[in-house]
mmCIF file of C-alpha atoms and ligand atoms in Angstrom:
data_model
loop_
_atom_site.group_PDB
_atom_site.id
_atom_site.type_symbol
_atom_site.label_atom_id
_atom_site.label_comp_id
_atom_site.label_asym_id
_atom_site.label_seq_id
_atom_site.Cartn_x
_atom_site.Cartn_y
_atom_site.Cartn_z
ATOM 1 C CA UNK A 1 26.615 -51.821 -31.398
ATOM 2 C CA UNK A 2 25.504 -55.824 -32.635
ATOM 3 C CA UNK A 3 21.945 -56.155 -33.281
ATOM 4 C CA UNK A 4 21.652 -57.915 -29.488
ATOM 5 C CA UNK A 5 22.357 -54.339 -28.051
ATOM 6 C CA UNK A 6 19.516 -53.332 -25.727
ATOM 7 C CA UNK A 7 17.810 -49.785 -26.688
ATOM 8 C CA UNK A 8 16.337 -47.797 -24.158
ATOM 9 C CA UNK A 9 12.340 -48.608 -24.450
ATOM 10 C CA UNK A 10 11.185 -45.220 -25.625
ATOM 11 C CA UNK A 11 13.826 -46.311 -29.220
ATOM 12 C CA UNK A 12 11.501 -46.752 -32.034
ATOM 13 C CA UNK A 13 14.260 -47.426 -34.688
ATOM 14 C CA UNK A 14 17.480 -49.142 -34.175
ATOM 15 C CA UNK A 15 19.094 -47.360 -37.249
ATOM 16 C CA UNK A 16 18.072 -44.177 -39.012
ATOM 17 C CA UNK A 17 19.057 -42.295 -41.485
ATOM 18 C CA UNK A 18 19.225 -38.618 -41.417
ATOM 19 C CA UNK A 19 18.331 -36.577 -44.027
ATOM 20 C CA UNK A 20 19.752 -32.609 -43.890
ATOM 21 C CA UNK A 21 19.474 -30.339 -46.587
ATOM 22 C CA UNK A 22 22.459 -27.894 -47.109
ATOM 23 C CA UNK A 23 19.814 -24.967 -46.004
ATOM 24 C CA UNK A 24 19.562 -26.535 -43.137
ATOM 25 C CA UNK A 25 23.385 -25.576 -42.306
ATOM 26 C CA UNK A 26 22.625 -22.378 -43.435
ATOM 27 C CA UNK A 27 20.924 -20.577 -40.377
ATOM 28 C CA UNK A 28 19.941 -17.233 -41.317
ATOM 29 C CA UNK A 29 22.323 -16.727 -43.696
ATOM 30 C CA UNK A 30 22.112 -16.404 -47.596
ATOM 31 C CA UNK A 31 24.909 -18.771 -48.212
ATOM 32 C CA UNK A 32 27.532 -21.384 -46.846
ATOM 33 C CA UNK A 33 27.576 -22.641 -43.188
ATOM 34 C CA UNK A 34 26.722 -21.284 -40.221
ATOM 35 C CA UNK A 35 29.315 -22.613 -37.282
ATOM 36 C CA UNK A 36 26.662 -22.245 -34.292
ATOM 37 C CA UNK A 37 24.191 -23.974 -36.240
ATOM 38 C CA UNK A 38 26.403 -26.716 -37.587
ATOM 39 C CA UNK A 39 27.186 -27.141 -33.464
ATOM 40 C CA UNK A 40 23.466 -27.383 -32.820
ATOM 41 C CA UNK A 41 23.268 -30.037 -35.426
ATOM 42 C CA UNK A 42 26.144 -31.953 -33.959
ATOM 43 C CA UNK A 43 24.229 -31.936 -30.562
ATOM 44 C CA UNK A 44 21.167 -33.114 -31.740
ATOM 45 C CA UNK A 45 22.633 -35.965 -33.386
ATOM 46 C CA UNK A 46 24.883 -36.908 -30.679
ATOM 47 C CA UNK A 47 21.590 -37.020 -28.127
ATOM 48 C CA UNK A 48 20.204 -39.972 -29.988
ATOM 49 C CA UNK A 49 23.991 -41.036 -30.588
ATOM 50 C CA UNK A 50 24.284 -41.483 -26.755
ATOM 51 C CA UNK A 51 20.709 -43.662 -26.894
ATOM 52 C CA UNK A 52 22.956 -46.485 -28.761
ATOM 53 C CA UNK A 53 20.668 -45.867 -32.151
ATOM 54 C CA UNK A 54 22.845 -46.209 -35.316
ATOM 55 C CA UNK A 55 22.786 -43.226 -37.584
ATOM 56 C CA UNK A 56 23.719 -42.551 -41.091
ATOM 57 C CA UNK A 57 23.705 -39.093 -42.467
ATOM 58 C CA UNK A 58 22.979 -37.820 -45.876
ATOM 59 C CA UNK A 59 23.885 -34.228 -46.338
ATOM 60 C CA UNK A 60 22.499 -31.721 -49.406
ATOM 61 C CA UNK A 61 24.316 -28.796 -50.846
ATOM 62 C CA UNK A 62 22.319 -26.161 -51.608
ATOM 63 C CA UNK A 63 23.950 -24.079 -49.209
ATOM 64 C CA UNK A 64 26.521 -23.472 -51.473
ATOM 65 C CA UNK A 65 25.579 -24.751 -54.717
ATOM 66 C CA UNK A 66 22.626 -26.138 -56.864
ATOM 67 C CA UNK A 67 23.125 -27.695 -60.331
ATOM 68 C CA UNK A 68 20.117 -26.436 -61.889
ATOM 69 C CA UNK A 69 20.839 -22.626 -60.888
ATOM 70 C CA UNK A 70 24.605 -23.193 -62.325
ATOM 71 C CA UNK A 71 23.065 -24.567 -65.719
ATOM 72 C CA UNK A 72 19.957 -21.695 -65.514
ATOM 73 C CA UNK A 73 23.282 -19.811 -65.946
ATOM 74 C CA UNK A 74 24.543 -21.484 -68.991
ATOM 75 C CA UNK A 75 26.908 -24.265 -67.597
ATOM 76 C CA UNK A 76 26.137 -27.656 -68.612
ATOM 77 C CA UNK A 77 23.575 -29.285 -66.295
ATOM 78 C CA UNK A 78 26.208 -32.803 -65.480
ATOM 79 C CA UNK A 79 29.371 -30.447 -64.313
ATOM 80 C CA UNK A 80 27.146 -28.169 -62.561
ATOM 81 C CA UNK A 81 25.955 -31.379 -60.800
ATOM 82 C CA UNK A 82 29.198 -32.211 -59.877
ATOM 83 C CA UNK A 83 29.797 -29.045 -58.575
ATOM 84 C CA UNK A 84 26.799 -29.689 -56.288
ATOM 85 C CA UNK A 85 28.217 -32.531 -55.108
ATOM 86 C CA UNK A 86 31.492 -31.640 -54.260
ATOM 87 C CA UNK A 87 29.296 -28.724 -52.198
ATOM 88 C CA UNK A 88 28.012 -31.557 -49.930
ATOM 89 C CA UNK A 89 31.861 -33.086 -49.468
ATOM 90 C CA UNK A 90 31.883 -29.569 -47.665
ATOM 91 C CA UNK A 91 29.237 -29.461 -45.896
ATOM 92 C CA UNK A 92 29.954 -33.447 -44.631
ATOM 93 C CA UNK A 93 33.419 -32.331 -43.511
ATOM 94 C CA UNK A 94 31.971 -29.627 -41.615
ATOM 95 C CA UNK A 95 29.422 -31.808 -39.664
ATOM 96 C CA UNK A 96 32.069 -34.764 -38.876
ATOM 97 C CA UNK A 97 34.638 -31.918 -37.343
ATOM 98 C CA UNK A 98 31.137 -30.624 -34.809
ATOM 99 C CA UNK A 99 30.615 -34.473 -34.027
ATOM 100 C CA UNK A 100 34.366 -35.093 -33.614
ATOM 101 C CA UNK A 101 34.453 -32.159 -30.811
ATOM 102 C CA UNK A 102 31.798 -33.300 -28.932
ATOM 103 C CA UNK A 103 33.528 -36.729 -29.374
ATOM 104 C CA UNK A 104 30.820 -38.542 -31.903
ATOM 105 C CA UNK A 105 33.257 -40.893 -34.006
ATOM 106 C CA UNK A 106 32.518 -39.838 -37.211
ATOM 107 C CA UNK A 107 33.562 -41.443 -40.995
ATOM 108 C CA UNK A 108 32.364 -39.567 -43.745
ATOM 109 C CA UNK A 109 31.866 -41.805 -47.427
ATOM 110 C CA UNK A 110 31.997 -40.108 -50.699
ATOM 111 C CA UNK A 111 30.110 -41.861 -53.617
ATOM 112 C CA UNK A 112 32.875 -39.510 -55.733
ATOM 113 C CA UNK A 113 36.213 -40.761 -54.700
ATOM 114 C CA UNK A 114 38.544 -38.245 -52.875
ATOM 115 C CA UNK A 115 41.002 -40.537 -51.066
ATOM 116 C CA UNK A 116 43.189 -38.048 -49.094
ATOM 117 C CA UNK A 117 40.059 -36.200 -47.735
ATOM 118 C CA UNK A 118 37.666 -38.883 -47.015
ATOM 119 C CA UNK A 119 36.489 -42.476 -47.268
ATOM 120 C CA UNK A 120 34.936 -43.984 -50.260
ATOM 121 C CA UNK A 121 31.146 -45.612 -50.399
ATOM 122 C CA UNK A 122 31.399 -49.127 -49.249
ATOM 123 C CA UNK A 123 28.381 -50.320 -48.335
ATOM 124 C CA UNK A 124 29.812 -53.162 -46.196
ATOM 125 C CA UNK A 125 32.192 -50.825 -44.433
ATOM 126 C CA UNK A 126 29.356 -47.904 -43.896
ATOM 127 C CA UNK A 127 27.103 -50.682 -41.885
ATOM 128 C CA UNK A 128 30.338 -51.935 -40.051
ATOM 129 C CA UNK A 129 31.363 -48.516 -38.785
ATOM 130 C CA UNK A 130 27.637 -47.919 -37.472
ATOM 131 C CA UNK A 131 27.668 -50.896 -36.056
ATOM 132 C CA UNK A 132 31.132 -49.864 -34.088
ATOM 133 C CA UNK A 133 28.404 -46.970 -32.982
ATOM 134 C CA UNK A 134 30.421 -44.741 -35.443
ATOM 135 C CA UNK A 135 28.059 -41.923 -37.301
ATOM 136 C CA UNK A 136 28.578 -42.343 -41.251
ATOM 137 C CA UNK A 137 27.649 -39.019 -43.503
ATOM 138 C CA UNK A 138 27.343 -39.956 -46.741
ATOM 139 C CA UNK A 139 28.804 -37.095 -49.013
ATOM 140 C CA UNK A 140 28.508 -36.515 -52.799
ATOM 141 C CA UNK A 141 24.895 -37.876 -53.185
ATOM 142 C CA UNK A 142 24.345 -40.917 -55.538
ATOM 143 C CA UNK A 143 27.756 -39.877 -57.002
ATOM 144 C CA UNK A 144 25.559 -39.199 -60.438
ATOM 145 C CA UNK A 145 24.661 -35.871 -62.077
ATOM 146 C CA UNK A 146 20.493 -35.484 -61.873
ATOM 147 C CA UNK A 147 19.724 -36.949 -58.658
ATOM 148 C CA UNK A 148 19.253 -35.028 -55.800
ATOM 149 C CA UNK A 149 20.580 -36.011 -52.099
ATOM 150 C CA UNK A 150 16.887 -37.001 -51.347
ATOM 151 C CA UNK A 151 17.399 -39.461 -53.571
ATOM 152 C CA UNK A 152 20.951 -40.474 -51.950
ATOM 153 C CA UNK A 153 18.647 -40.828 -48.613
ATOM 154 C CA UNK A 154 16.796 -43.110 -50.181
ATOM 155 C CA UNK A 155 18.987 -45.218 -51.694
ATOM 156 C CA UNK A 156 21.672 -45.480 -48.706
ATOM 157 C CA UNK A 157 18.565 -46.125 -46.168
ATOM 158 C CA UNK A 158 17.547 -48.924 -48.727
ATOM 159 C CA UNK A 159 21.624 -50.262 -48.933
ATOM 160 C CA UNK A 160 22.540 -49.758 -45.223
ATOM 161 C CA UNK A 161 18.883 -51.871 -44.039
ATOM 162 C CA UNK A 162 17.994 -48.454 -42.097
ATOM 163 C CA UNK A 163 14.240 -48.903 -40.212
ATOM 164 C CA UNK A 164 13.746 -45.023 -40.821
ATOM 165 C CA UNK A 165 14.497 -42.175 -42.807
ATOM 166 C CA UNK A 166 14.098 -38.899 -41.311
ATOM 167 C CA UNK A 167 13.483 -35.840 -43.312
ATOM 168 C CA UNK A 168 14.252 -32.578 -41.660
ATOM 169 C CA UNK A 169 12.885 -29.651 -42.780
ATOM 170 C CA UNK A 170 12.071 -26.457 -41.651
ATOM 171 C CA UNK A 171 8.359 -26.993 -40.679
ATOM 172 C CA UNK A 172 7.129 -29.590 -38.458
ATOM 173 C CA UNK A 173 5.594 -31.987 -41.344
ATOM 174 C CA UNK A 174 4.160 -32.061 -45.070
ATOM 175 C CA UNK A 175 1.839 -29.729 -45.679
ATOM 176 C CA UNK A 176 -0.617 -29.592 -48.810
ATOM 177 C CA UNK A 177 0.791 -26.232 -49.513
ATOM 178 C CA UNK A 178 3.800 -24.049 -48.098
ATOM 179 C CA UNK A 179 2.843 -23.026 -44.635
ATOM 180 C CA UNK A 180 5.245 -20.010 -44.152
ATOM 181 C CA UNK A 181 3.164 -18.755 -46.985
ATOM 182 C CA UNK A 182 -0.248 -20.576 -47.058
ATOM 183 C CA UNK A 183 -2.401 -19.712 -43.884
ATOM 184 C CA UNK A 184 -4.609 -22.411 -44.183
ATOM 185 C CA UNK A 185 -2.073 -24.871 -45.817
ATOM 186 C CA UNK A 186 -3.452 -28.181 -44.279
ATOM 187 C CA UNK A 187 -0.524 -31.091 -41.659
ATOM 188 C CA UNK A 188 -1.009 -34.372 -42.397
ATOM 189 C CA UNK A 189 0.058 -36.893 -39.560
ATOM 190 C CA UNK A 190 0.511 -39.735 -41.885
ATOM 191 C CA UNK A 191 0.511 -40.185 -45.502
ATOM 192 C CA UNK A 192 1.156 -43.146 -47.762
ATOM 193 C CA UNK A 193 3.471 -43.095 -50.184
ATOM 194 C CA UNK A 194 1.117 -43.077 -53.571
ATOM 195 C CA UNK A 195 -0.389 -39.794 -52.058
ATOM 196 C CA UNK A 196 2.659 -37.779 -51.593
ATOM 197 C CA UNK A 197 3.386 -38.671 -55.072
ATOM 198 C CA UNK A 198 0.018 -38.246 -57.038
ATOM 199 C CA UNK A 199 -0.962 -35.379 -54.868
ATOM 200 C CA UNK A 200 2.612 -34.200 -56.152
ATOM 201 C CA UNK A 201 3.097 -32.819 -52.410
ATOM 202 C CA UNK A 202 6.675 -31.336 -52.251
ATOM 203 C CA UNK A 203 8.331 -33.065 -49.525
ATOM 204 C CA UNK A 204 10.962 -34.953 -51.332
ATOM 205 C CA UNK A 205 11.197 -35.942 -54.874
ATOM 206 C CA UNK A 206 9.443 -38.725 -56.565
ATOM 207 C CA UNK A 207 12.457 -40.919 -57.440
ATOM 208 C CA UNK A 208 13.345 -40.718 -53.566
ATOM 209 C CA UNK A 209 9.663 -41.701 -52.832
ATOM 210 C CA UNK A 210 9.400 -44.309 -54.964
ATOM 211 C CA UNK A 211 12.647 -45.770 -53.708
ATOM 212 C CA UNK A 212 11.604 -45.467 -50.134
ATOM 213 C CA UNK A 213 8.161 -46.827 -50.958
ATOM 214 C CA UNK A 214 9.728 -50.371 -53.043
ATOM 215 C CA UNK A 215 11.774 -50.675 -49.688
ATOM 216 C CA UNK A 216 9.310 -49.914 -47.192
ATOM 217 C CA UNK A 217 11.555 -47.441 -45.494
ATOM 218 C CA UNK A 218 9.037 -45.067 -43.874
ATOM 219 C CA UNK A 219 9.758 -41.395 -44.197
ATOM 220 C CA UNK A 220 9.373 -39.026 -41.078
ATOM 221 C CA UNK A 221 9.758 -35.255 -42.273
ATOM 222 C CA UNK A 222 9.957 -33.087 -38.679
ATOM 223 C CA UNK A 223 11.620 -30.260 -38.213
ATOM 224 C CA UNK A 224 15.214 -29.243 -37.437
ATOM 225 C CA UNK A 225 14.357 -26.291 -35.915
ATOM 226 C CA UNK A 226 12.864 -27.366 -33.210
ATOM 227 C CA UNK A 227 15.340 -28.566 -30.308
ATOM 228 C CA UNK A 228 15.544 -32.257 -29.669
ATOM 229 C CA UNK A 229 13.376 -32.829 -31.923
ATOM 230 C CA UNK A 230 15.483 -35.458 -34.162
ATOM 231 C CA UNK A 231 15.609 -37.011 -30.354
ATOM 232 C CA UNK A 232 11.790 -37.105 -30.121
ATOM 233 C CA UNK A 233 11.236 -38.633 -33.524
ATOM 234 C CA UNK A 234 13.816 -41.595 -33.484
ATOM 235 C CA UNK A 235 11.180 -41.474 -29.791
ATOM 236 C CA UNK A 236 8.498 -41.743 -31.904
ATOM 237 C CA UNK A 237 7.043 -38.816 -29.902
ATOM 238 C CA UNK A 238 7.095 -34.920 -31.311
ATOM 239 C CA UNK A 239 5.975 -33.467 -34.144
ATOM 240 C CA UNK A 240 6.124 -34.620 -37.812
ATOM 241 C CA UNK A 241 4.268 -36.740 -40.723
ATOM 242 C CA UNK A 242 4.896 -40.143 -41.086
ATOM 243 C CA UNK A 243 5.230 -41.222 -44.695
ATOM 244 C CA UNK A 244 4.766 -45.029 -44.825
ATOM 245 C CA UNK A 245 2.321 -47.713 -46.566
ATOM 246 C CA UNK A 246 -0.342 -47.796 -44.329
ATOM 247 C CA UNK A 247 -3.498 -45.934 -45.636
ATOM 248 C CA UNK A 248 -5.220 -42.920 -44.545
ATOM 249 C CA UNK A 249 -8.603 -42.379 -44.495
HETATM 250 N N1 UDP B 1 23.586 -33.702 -56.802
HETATM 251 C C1 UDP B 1 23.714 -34.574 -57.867
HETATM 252 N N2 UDP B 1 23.532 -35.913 -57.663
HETATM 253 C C2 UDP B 1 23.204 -36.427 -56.459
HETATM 254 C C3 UDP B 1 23.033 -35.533 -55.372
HETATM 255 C C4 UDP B 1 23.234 -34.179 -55.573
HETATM 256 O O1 UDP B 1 23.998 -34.154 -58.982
HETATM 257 O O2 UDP B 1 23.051 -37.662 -56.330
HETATM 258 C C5 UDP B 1 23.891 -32.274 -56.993
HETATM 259 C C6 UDP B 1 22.737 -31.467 -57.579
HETATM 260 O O3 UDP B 1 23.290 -30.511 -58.454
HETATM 261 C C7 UDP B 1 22.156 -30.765 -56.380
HETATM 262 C C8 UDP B 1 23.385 -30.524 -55.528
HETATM 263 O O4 UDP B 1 24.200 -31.671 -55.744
HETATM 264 O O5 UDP B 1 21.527 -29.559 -56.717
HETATM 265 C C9 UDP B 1 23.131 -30.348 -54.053
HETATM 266 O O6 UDP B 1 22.254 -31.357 -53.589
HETATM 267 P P1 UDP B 1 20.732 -31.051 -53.160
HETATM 268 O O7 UDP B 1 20.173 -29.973 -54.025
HETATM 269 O O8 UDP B 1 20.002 -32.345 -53.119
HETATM 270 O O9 UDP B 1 20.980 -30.492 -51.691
HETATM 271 P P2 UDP B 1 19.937 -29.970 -50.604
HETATM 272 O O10 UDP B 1 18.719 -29.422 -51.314
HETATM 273 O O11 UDP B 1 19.573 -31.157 -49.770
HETATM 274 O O12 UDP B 1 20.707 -28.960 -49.830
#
């Protein structure tokens, strides 16, 4: 799609980046993927596909592996970090192959090099194939031990000039305390990005912020749970917080 390519009106952001969490994969299991779910995922994301929005996607790991629970169990914190990452090579495969069958072209990047499985990170390339109206997951994070993929978000929205990153989660914005647990944990509709980070609200974590914040990406955190709700976002309509520069009173 070139930059001349007429949205539908109700598109609020040519490009996005989509942040999912390996958990996110997970469904109602304890551990790995969850094919149904992984399906619903691939439907969302081809609904604002079909809209002609450009989409990156930066997928976590946790489903199947966290570094600091492998070095909590003695291993060295930088190879259980690579372990983590190679868990989101995994998870990206298994999110191209849902696209692919509902006929989304698809490239996943690595930032850790794995030629005969998938692309590398070329920054060039990654804008190029969304601009073909190809869907890029990014896979193995920043490609360093102790970041997280939140902070992969961040950086490849910064790198690939996205207008929004959104965050899903499994509640419907940031809270100032866990709502599954909290009754009277407080939603906030819009934050800036000093707040989220000296009220130490856990949403993502602060290098991601910070990054996001120096690039003026705006952060929408919504949740995946809800159907068509990464739809309604990119919409500007639905649910979620909007974590930009603006200030709240
Ligand atoms: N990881 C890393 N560097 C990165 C991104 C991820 O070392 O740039 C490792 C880290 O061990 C992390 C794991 O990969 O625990 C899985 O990523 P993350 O925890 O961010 O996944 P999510 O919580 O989104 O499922």
């Amino acid at each position: 799609m070139s930059a001349d390519t007429i949205l539908p009106s109700d598109v609020k952001y040519r490009r996005v980046l989509l942040k999912l969490s390996g958990e996110a994969l997970m469904g109602d299991q304890s551990y790995g993927l969850d094919p149904k779910i992984v399906t619903r995922l691939a439907a969302e994301i081809k609904s604002v596909h079909a809209k002609g929005v450009e989409i990156a996607v930066v997928i976590g790991g946790g489903n199947i592996f966290r570094g600091v629970a492998g070095a909590s169990g003695g291993m060295e914190r930088a190879t259980a970090d690579y372990m983590g990452m190679l868990a989101t090579i995994i998870n990206a495969l298994a999110l191209q192959s849902a696209l692919e069958r509902v006929d989304v072209p698809t490239r996943v990047q690595s930032a850790i090099t794995m030629q005969s499985v998938c692309e590398p990170y070329i920054r060039r390339r990654a804008i190029r194939h969304m601009e073909k109206g190809r869907v890029v997951i990014f896979a193995a994070g920043t490609g360093n031990p102790f970041f997280s993929t939140d902070t992969a978000a961040a950086l490849r929205a910064s790198e690939t000039e996205c207008m929004a990153l959104l965050k899903a989660t499994k509640v419907d914005g940031v809270y100032s305390a866990d709502p599954t647990r909290v009754n009277d944990a407080v939603r906030y509709d819009r934050l800036d990005y000093l707040e989220v980070l000296s009220r130490d609200l856990k949403v993502m974590d602060a290098a991601a912020i910070s990054l996001a914040r120096e690039n003026r990406i705006p952060i929408l955190v919504f949740s995946i749970h809800n159907p068509g709700g990464f739809a309604d976002v990119v919409s500007g309509r639905g649910r979620y917080t909007m974590i930009s520069e603006e200030r709240v009173s």
